[in-house]
Short mmCIF file of C-alpha atoms in Angstrom, two decimals:
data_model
loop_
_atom_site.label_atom_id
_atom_site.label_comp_id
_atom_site.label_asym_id
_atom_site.label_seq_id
_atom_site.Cartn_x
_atom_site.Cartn_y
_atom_site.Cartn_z
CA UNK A 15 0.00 0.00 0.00
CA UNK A 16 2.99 2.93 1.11
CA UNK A 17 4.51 1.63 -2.47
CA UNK A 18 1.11 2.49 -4.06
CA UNK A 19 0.58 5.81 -2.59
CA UNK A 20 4.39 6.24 -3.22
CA UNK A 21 4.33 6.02 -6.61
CA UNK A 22 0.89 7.72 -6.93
CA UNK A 23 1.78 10.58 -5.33
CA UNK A 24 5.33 10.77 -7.46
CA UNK A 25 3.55 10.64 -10.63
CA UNK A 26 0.78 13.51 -9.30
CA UNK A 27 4.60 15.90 -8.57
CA UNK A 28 5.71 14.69 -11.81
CA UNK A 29 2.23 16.10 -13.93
CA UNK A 30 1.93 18.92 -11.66
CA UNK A 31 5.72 19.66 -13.01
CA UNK A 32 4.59 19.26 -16.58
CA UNK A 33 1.88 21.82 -16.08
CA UNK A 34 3.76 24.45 -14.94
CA UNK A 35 4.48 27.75 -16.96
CA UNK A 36 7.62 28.54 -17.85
CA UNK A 37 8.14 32.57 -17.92
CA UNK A 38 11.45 34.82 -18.72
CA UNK A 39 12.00 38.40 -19.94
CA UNK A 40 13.95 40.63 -21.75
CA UNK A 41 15.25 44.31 -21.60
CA UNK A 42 14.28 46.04 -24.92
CA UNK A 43 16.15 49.00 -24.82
CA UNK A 44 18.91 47.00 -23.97
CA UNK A 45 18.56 44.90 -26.82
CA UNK A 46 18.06 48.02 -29.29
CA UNK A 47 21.33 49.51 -27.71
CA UNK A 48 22.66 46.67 -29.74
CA UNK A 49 21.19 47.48 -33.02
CA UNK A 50 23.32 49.46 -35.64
CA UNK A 51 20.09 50.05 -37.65
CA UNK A 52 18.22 51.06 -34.61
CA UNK A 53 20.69 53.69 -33.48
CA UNK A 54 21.02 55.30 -37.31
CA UNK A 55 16.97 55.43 -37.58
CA UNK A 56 17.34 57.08 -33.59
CA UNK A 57 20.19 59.77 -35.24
CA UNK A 58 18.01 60.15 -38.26
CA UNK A 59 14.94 61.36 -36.31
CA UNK A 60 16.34 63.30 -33.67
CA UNK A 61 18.14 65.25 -36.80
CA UNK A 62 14.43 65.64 -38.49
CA UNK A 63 12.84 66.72 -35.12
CA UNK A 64 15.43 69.21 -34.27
CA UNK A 65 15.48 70.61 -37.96
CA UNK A 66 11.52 70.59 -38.12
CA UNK A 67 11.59 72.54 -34.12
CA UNK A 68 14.19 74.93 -35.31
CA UNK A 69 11.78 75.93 -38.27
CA UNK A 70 9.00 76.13 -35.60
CA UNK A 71 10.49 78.08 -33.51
CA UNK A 72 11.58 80.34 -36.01
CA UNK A 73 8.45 80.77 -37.23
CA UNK A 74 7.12 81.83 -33.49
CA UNK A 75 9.68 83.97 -33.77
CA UNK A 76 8.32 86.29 -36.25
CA UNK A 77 5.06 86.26 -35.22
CA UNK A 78 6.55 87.20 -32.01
CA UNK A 79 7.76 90.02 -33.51
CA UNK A 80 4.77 91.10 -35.84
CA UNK A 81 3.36 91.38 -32.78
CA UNK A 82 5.08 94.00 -30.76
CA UNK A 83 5.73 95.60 -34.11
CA UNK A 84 2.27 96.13 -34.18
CA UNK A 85 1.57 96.99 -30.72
CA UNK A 86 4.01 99.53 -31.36
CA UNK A 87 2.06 100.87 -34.20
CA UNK A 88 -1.07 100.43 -32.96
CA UNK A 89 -1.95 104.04 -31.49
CA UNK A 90 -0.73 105.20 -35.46
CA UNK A 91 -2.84 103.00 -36.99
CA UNK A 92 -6.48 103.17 -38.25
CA UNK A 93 -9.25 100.46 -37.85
CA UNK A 94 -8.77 98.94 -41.26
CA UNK A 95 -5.02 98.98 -40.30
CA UNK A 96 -5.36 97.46 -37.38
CA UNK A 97 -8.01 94.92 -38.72
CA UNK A 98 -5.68 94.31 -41.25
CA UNK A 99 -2.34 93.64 -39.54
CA UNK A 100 -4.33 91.80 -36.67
CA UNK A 101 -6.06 89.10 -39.64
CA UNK A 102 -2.01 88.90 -40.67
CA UNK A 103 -0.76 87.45 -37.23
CA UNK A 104 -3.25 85.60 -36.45
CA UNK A 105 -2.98 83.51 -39.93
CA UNK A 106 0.47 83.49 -39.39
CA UNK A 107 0.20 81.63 -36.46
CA UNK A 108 -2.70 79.43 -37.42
CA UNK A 109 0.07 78.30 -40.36
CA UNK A 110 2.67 77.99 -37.54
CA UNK A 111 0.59 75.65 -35.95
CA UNK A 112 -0.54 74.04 -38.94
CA UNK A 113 2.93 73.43 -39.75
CA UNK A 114 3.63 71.90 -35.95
CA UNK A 115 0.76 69.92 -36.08
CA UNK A 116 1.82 68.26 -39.72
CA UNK A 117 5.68 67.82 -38.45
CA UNK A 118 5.12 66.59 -34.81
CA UNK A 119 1.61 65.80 -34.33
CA UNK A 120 0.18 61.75 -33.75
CA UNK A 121 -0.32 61.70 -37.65
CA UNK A 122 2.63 63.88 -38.60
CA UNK A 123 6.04 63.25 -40.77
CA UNK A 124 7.52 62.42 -37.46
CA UNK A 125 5.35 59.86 -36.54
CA UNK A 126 5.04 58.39 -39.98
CA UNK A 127 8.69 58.82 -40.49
CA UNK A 128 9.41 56.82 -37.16
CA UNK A 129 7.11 54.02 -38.24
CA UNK A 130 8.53 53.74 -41.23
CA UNK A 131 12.42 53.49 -40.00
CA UNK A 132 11.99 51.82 -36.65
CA UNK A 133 8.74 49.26 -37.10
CA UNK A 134 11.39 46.49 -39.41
CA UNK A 135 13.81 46.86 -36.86
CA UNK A 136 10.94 46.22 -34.24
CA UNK A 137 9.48 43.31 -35.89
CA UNK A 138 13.32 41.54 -36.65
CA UNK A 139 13.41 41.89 -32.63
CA UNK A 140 9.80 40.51 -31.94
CA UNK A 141 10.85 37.24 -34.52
CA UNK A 142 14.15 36.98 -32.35
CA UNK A 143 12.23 36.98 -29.16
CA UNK A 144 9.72 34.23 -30.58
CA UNK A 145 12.19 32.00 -31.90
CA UNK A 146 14.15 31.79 -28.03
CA UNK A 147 10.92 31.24 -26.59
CA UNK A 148 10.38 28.10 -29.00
CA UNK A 149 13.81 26.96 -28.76
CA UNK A 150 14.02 27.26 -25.35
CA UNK A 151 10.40 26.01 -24.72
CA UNK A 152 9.39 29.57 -22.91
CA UNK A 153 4.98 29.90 -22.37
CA UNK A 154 6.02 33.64 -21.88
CA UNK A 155 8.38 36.36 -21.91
CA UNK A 156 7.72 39.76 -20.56
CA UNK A 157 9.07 43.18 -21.88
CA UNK A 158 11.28 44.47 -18.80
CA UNK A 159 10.66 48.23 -20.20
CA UNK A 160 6.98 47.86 -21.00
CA UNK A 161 3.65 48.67 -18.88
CA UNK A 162 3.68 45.53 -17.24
CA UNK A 163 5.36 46.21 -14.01
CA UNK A 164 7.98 43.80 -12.67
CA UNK A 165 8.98 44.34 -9.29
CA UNK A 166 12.09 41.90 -9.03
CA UNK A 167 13.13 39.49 -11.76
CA UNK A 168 16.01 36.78 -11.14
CA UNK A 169 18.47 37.75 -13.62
CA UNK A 170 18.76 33.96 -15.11
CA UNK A 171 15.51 34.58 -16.86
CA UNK A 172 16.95 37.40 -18.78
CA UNK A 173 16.90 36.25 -22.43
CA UNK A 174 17.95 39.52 -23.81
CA UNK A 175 21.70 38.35 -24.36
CA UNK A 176 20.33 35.12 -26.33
CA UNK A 177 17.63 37.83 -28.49
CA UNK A 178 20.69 40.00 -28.91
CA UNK A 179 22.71 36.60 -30.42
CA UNK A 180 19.78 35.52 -32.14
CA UNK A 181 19.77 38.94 -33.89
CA UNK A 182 23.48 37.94 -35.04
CA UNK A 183 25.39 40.80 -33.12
CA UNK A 184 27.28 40.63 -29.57
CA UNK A 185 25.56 41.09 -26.32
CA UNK A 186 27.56 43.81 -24.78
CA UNK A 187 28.88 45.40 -27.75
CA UNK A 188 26.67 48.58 -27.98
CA UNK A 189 26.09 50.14 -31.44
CA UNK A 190 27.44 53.29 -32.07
#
C-alpha cells in the first residue's frame, strides 16, 4: 500500500511539473542599444525633429515680432489697419501651428517617419524573441521596459543576451 501511494503521489509531482508555466524576460532597450540600424533610424529622427523645431520656432519667432511691431504701431494706426495687420498674425500663427501639427503631431512626418524606419527593426526583434521562446520552450516572456510592471526578476531569466545573439550581433557590444 505505502509503495502504491508512493508512486501515486510521485507521478501527481511529476504532472503537476509538466503543467507548470515557464516565464522569462527581456530588456528592450537594452537589446536596441545593440542594433546598428536602430541607433542610425534614432540619429536620423532626432536630426528631423530638431530641424523641423528649429523651423518652428523660427516661425514663433516672427510672429513674435509682428506682434510688438504692431503693438508699437497700434496708437498710429487706423481700424482697417489694425483689422488688417491683426487678420495677418493671427494667420500666421494658425500656419505655424498648422505646420507643428503636420511635423510633430500623432499623424505627422515624425510619426510616420518613425514608423517607417523603426517598425522592421521592431518586428526583426519581436521574430528573435519568438524563436528563443520556441527553442528554449518559454509559455512567456515579458518586456522588462513595457507597462507591465515587474517588481524583481532573477536575472537567469533574462533572455535579452540570447535575443541579442539571435539577432546575429554581440551582447555587450553597444552600437554606435
Amino acid at each position: 500500500m505505502k509503495k502504491i501511494l508512493l508512486t501515486l503521489s510521485f507521478v501527481f509531482l511529476i504532472t503537476l511539473g509538466a503543467f507548470a508555466q515557464r516565464f522569462a524576460y527581456v530588456d528592450s532597450e537594452y537589446i536596441l542599444k545593440h542594433v546598428p540600424d536602430y541607433i542610425s533610424a534614432q540619429k536620423e529622427l532626432n536630426a528631423l525633429s530638431a530641424q523641423w523645431q528649429k523651423e518652428v520656432d523660427t516661425r514663433f519667432q516672427e510672429i513674435d515680432h509682428m506682434y510688438k511691431a504692431y503693438q508699437a504701431d497700434q496708437v498710429l494706426m487706423t481700424a482697417d489697419m489694425k483689422k488688417r495687420r491683426e487678420g495677418e498674425i493671427i494667420d500666421k500663427e494658425k500656419a505655424a501651428k498648422d505646420f507643428q501639427k503636420a511635423k510633430f503631431g500623432p499623424d505627422g512626418e515624425l510619426a510616420q517617419r518613425s514608423t517607417l524606419l523603426i517598425k522592421p527593426i521592431q518586428d526583426r526583434v519581436a521574430k528573435a524573441v519568438q524563436a528563443v521562446a520556441e527553442s528554449e520552450e518559454l509559455d512567456m516572456i515579458f518586456d522588462k521596459n513595457s507597462e507591465v510592471i515587474m517588481l524583481y526578476a532573477n536575472p537567469r531569466y533574462d533572455k535579452s543576451a540570447d535575443v541579442i545573439t539571435r539577432l546575429g550581433l554581440k551582447p555587450g557590444v553597444f552600437a554606435k
